[in-house]
PDB file of C-alpha atoms in Angstrom:
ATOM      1  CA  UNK W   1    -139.797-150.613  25.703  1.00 49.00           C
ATOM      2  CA  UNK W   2    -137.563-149.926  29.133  1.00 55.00           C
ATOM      3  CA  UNK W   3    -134.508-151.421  29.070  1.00 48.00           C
ATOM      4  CA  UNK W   4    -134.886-153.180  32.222  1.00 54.00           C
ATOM      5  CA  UNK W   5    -138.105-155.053  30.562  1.00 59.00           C
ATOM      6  CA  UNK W   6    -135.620-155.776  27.441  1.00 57.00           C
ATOM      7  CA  UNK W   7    -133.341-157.512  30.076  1.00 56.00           C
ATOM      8  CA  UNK W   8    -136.361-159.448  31.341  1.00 59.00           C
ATOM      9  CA  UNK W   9    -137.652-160.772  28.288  1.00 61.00           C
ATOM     10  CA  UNK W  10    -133.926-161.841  27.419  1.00 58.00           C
ATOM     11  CA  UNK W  11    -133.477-163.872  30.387  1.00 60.00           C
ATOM     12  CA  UNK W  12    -137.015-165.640  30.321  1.00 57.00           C
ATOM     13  CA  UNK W  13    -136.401-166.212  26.428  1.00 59.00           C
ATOM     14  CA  UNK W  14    -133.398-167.505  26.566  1.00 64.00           C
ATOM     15  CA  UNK W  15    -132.305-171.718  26.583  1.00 68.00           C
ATOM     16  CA  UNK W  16    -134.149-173.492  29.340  1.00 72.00           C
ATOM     17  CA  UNK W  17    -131.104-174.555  31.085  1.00 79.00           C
ATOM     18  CA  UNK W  18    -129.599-170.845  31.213  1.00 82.00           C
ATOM     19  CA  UNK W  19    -132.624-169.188  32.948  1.00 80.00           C
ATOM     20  CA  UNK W  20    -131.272-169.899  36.902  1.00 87.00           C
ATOM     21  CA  UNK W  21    -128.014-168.931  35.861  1.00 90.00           C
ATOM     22  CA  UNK W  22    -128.559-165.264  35.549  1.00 89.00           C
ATOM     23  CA  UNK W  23    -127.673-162.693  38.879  1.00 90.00           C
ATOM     24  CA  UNK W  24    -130.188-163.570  41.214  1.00 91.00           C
ATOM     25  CA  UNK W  25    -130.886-159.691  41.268  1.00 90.00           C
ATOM     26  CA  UNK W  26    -133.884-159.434  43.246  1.00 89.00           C
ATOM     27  CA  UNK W  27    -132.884-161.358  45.989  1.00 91.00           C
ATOM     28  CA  UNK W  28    -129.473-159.168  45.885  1.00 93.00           C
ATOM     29  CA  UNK W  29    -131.661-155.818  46.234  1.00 92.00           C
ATOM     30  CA  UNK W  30    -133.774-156.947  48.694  1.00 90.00           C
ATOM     31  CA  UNK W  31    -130.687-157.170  51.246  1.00 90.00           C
ATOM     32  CA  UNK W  32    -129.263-153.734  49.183  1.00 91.00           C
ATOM     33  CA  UNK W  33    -132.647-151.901  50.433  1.00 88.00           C
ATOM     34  CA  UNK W  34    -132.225-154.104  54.024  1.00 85.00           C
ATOM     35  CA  UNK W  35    -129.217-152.785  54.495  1.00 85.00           C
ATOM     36  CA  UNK W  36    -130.369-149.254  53.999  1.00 85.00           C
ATOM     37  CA  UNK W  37    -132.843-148.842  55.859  1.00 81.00           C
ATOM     38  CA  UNK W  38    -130.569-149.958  58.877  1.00 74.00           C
ATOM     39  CA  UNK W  39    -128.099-147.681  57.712  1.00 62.00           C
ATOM     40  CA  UNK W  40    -129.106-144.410  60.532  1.00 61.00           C
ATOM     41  CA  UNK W  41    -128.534-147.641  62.852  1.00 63.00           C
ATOM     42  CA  UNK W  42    -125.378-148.647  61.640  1.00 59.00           C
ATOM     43  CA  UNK W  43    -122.477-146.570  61.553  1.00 54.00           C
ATOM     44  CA  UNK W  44    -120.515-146.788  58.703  1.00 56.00           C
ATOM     45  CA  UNK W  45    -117.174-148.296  59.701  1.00 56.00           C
ATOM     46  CA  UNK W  46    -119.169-150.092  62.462  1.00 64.00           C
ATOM     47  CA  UNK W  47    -118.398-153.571  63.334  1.00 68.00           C
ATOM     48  CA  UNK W  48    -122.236-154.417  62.576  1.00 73.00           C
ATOM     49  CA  UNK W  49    -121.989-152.328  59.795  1.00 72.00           C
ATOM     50  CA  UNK W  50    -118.610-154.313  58.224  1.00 75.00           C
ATOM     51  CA  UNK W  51    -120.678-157.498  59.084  1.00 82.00           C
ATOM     52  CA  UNK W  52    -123.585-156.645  56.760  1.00 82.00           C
ATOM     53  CA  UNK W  53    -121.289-155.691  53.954  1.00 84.00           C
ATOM     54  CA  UNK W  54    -119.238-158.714  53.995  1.00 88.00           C
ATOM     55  CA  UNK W  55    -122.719-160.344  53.912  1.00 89.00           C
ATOM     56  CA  UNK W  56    -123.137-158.594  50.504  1.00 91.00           C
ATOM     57  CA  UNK W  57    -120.063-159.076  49.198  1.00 92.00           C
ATOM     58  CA  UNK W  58    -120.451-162.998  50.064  1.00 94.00           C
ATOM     59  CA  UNK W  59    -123.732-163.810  48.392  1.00 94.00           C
ATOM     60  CA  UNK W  60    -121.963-161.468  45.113  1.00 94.00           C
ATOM     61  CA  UNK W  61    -119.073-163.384  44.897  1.00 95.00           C
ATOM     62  CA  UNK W  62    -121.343-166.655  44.683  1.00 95.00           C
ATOM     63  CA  UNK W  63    -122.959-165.583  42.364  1.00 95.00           C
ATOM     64  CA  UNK W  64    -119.789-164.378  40.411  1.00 95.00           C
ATOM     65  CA  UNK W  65    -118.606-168.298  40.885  1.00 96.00           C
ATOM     66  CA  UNK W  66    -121.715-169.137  39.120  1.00 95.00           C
ATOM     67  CA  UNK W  67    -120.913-167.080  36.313  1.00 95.00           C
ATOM     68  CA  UNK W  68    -117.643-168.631  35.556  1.00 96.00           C
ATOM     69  CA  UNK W  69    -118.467-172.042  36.463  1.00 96.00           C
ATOM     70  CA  UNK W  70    -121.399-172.052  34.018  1.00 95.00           C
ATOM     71  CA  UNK W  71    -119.307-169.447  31.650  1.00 95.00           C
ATOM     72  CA  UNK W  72    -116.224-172.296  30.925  1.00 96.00           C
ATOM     73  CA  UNK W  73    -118.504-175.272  30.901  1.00 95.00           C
ATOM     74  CA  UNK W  74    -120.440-173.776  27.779  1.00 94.00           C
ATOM     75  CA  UNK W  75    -117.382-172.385  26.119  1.00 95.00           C
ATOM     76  CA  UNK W  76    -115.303-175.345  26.774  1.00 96.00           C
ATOM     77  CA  UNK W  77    -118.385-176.999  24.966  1.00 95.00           C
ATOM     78  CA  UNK W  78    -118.693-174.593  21.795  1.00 95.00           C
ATOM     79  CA  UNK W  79    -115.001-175.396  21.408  1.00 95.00           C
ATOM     80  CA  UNK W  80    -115.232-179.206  20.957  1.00 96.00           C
ATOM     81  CA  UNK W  81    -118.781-178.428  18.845  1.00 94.00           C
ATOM     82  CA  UNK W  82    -117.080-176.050  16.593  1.00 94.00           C
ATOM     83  CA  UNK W  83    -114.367-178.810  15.885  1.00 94.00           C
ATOM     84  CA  UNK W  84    -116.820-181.791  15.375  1.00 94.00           C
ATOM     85  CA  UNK W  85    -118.492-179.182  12.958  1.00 93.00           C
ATOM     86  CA  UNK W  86    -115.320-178.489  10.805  1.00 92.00           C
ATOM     87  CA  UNK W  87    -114.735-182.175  10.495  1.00 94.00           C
ATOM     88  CA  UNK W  88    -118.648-182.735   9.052  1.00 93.00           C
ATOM     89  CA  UNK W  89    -117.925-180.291   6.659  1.00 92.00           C
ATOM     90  CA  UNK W  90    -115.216-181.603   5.617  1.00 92.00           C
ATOM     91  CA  UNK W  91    -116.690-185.021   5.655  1.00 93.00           C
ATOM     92  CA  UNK W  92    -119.550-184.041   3.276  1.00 92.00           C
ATOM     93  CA  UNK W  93    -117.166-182.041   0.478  1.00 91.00           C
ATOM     94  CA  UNK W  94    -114.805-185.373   0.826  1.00 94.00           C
ATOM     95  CA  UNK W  95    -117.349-188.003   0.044  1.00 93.00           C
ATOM     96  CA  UNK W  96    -120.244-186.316  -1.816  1.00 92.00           C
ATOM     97  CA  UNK W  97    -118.554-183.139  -3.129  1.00 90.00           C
ATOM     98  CA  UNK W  98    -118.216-183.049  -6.957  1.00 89.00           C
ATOM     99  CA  UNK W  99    -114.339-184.060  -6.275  1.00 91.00           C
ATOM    100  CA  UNK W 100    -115.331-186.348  -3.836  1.00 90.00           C
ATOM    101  CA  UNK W 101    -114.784-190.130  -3.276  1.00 93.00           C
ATOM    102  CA  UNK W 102    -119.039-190.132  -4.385  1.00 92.00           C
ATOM    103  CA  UNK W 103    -119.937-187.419  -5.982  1.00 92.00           C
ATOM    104  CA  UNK W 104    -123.850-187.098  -5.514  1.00 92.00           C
ATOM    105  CA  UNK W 105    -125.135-183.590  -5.952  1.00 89.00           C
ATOM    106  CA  UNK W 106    -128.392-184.445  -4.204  1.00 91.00           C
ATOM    107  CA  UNK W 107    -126.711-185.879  -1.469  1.00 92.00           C
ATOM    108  CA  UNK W 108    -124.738-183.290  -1.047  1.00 90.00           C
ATOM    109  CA  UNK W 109    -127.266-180.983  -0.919  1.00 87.00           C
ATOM    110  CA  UNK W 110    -129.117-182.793   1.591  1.00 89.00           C
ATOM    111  CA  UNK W 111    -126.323-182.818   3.821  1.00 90.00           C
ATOM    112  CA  UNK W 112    -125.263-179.614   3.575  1.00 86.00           C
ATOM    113  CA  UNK W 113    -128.709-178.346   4.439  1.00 85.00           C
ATOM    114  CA  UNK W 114    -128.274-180.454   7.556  1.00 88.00           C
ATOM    115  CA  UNK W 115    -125.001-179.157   8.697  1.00 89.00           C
ATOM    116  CA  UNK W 116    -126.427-175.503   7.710  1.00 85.00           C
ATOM    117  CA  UNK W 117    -129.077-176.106  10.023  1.00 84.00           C
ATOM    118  CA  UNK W 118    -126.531-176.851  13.171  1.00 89.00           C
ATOM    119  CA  UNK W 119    -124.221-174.066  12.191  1.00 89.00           C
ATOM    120  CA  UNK W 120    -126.885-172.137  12.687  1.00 84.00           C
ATOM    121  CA  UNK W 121    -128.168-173.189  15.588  1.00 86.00           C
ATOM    122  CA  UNK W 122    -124.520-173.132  17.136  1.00 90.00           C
ATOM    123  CA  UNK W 123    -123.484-169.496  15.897  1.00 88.00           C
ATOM    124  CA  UNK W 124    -126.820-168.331  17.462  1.00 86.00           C
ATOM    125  CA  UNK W 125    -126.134-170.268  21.022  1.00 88.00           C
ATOM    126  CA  UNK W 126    -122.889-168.787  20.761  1.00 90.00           C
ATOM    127  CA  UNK W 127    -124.442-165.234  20.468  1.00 86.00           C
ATOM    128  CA  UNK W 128    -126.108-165.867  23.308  1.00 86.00           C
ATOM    129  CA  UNK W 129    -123.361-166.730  25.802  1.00 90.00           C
ATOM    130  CA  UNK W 130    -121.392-163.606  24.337  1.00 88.00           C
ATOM    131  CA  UNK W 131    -124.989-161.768  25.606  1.00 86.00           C
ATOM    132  CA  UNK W 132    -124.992-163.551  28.754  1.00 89.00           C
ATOM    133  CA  UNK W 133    -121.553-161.915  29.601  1.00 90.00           C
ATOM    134  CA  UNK W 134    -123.211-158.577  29.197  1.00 87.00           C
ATOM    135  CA  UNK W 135    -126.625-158.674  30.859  1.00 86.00           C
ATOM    136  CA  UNK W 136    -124.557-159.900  33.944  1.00 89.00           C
ATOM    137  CA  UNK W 137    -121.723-157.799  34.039  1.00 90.00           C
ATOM    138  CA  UNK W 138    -123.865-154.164  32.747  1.00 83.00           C
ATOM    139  CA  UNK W 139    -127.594-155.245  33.393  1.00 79.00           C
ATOM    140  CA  UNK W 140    -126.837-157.250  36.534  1.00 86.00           C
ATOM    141  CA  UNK W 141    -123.355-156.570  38.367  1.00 92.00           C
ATOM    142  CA  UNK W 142    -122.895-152.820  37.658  1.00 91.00           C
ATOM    143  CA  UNK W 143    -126.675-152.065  38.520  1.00 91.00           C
ATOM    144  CA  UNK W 144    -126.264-153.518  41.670  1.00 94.00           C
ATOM    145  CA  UNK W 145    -123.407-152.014  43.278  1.00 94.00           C
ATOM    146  CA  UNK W 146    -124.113-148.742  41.914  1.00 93.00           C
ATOM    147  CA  UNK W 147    -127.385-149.310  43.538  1.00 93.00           C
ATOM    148  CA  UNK W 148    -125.394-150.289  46.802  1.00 93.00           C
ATOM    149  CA  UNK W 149    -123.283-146.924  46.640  1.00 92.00           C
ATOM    150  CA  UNK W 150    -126.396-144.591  46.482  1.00 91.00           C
ATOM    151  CA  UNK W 151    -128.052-146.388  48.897  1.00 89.00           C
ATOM    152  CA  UNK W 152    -125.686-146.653  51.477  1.00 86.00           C
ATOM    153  CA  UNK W 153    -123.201-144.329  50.653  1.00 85.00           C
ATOM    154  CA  UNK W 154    -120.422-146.806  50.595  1.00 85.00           C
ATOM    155  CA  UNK W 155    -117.569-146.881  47.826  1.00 88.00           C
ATOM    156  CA  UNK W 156    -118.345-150.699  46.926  1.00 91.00           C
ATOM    157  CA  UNK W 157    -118.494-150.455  42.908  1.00 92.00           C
ATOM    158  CA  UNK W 158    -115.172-149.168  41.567  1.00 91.00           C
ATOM    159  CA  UNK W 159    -112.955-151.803  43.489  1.00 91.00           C
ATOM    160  CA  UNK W 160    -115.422-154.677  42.865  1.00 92.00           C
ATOM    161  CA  UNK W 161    -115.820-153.969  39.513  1.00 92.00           C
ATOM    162  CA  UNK W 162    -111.889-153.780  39.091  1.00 91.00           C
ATOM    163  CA  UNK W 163    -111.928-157.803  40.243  1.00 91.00           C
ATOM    164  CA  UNK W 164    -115.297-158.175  37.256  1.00 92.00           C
ATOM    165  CA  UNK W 165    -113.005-157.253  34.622  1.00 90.00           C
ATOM    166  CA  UNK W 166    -110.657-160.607  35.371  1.00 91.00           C
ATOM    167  CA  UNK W 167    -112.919-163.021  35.574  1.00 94.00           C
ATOM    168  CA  UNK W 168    -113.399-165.334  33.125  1.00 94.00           C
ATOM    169  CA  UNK W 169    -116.989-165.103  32.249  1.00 93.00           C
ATOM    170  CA  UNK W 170    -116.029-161.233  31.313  1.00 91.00           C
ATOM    171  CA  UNK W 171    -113.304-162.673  29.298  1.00 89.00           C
ATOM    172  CA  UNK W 172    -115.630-163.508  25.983  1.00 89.00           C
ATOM    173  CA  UNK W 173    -112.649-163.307  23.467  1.00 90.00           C
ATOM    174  CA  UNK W 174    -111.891-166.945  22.715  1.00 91.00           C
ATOM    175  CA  UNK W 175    -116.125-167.206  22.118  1.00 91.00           C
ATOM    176  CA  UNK W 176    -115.886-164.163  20.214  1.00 89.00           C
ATOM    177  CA  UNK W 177    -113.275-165.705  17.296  1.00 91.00           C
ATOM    178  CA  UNK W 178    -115.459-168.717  17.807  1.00 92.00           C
ATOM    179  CA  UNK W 179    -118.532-166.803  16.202  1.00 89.00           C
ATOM    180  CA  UNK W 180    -116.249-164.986  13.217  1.00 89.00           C
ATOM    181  CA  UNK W 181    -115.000-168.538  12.561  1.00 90.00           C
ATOM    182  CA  UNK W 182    -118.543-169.914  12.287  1.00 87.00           C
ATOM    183  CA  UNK W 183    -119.449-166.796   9.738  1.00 85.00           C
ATOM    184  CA  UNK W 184    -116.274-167.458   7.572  1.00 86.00           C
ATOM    185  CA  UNK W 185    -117.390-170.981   7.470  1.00 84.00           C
ATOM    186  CA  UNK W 186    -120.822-170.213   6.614  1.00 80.00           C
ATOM    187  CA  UNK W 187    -119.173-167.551   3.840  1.00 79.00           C
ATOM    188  CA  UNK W 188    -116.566-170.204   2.603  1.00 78.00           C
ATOM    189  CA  UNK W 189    -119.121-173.327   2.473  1.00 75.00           C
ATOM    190  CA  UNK W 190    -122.164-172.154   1.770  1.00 69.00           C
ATOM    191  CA  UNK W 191    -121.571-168.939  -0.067  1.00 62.00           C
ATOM    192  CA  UNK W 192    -124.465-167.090  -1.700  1.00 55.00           C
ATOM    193  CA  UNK W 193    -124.117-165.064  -5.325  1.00 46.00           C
ATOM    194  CA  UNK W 194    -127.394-163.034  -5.748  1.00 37.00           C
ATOM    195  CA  UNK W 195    -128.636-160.294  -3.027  1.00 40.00           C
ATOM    196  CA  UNK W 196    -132.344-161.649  -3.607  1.00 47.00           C
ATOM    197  CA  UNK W 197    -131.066-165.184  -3.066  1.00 50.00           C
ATOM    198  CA  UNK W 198    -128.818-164.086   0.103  1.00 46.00           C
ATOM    199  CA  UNK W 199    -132.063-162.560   1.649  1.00 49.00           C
ATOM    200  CA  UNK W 200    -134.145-165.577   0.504  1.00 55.00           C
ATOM    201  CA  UNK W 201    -131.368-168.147   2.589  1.00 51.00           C
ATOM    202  CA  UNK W 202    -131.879-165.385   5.366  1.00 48.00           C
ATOM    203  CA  UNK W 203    -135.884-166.099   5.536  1.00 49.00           C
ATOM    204  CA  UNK W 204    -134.599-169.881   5.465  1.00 51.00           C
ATOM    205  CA  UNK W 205    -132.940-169.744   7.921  1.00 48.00           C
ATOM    206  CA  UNK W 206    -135.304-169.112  10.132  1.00 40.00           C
ATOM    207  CA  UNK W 207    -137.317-171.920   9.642  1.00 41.00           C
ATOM    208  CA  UNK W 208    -134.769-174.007   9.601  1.00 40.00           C
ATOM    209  CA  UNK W 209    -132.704-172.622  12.510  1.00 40.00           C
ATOM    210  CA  UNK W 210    -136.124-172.810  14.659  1.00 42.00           C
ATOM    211  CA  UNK W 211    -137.828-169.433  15.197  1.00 46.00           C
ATOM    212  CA  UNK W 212    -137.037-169.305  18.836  1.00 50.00           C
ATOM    213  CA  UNK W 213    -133.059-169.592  18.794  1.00 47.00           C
ATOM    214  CA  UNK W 214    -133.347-167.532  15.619  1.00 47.00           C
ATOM    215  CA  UNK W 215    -135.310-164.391  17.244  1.00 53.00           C
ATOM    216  CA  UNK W 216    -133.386-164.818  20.619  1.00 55.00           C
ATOM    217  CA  UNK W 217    -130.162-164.190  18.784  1.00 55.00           C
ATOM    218  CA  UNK W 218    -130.887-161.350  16.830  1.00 53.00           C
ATOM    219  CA  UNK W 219    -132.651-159.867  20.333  1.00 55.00           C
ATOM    220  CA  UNK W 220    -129.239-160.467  22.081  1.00 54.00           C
ATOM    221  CA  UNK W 221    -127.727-158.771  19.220  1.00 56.00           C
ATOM    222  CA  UNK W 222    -130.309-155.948  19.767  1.00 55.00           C
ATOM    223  CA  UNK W 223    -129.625-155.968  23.311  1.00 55.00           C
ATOM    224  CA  UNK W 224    -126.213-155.897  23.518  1.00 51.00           C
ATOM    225  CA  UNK W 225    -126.281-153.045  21.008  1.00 56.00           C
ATOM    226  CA  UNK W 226    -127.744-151.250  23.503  1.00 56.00           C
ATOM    227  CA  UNK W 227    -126.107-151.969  26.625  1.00 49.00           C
ATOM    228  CA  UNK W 228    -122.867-150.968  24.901  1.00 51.00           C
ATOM    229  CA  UNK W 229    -124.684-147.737  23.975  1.00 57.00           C
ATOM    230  CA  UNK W 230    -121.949-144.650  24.473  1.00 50.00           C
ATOM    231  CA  UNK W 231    -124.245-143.025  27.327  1.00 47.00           C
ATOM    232  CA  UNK W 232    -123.309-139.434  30.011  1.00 44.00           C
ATOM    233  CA  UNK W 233    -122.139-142.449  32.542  1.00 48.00           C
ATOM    234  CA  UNK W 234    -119.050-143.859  30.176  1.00 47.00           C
ATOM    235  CA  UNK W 235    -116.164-144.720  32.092  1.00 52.00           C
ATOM    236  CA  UNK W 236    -113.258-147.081  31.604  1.00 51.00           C
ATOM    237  CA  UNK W 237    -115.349-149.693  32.991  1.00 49.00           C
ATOM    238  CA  UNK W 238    -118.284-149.956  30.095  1.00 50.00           C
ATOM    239  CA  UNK W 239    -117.872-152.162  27.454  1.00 47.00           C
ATOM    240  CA  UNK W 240    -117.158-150.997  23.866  1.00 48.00           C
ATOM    241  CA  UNK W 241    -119.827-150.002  21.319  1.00 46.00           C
ATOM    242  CA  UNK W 242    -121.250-152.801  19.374  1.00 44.00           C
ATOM    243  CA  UNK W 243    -122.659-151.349  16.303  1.00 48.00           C
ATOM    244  CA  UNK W 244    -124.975-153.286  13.642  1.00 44.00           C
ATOM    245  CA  UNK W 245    -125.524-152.023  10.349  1.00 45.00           C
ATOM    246  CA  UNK W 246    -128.991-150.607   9.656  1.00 45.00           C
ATOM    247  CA  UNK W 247    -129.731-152.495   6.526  1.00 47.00           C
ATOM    248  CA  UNK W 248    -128.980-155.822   8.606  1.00 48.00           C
ATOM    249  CA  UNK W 249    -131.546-158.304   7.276  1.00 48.00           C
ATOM    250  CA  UNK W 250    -132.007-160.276  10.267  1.00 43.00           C
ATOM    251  CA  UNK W 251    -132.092-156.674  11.847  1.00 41.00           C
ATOM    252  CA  UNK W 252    -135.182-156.103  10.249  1.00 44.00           C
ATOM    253  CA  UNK W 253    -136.966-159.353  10.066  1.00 39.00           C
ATOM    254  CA  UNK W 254    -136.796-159.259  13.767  1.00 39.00           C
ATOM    255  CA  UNK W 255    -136.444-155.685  15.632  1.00 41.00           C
ATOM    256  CA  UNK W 256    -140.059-155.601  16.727  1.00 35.00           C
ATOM    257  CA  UNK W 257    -140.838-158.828  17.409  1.00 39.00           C
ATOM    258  CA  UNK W 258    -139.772-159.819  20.998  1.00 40.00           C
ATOM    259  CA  UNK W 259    -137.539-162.888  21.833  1.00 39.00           C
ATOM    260  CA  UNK W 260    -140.039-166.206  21.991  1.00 35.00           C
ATOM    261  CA  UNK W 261    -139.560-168.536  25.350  1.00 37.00           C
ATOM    262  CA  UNK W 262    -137.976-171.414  24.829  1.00 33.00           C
ATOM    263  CA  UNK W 263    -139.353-174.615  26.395  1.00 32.00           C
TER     264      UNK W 263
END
């Protein structure tokens, strides 16, 4: 599969209230190959010509607003979530825990399963912002202005993608330690002994996470792999190899299959 139809079937599979908050790329391209094809016309360094760059550079820097308006309103979210999370936790192991105020394996159990079920469902939305990041900045941003060079012949990228690498929807360090919290919790609290009983909670998961959120993730997983893929156009500017290990079980469940829409 091309990359560029990877991309696609992230964005259409991902939540329903992500989908318009993507780079509107083909709207962006169609005034790229605009542009362009006036180029002979306008000069470069032309007052007409400055006129439809700054046009460009507008409608990019929108969409750039987007990105961090959107970017800080979800991880502002996870943040409280992954709170309200440690305190159910805590709240289950405090009343029904076998030190607890009432002990009640079964009970216990069935809330556990419950919280399992959100941790889940948060790691994997959380996987998914961390992939949002990258589509933009690599499958979105980058493509665009590079685009933009070749086609005009301008020197747009380098110093626009300087000002990409401070804004805060690029900055995906605090969600990041967010996810490695969420695995050490799901290590500390729900920790499994046996390898055929770790892959059989794996398979469980699934169903209980919701196939959709479930497959999404490990396809932003897959996807990110590969847009952080070491390639002959590595500069400064590309973001660091992500590398999953082969023997992965969700890896494997899920490689082939592509990401399900979620509606």
């Amino acid at each position: 599969m091309k990359f560029g139809k990877r991309l696609k079937q992230q964005m259409q599979g991902t939540l329903p209230g992500w989908r318009d908050k993507f780079l509107s790329y083909k709207h962006l391209k169609k005034i790229v190959k605009l542009i362009a094809s006036a180029a002979p016309m306008l000069l470069n360094g032309s007052l007409e010509y400055g006129k439809a760059e700054a046009e460009f550079v507008y409608l990019l820097n929108n969409e750039i607003d987007k990105f961090n308006a959107f970017f800080v309103e979800q991880e502002e979210d996870f943040i409280i979530r992954n709170k309200e999370l440690q305190q159910r936790i805590q709240k289950v192991i405090d009343r029904w825990g076998s030190n607890g105020s009432q002990p009640s394996k079964a009970i216990y159990e069935e809330e556990v399963g419950k919280v399992r079920k959100d941790i889940v469902d948060f790691h994997g939305e959380m996987v998914l912002l961390v992939n949002y990041s990258n589509i933009n900045y690599t499958g979105r941003l980058a493509k665009i202005l590079k685009k933009y060079d070749k086609r005009t012949g301008a020197l747009l990228r380098l110093p626009f993608i300087q000002k990409i690498l401070e804004q805060p929807f690029f900055t995906t360090d605090n969600i990041s330690k967010l996810v490695k919290e969420c695995e050490n919790t799901i290590d500390a609290v729900f920790p499994v002994e046996e390898e055929e009983e770790r892959k059989r909670e794996v398979k469980e998961a699934i169903t209980v996470a919701g196939e959709g959120i479930f497959r999404n993730t490990v396809a932003a997983l897959l996807t990110m792999q590969e847009i952080r893929r070491g390639s002959s156009t590595y500069s400064q500017y590309s973001l660091p190899p992500l590398n999953l290990p082969a023997d992965n079980d969700l890896i494997q469940l899920f490689q082939l299959s592509p990401p399900i829409p979620i509606v």
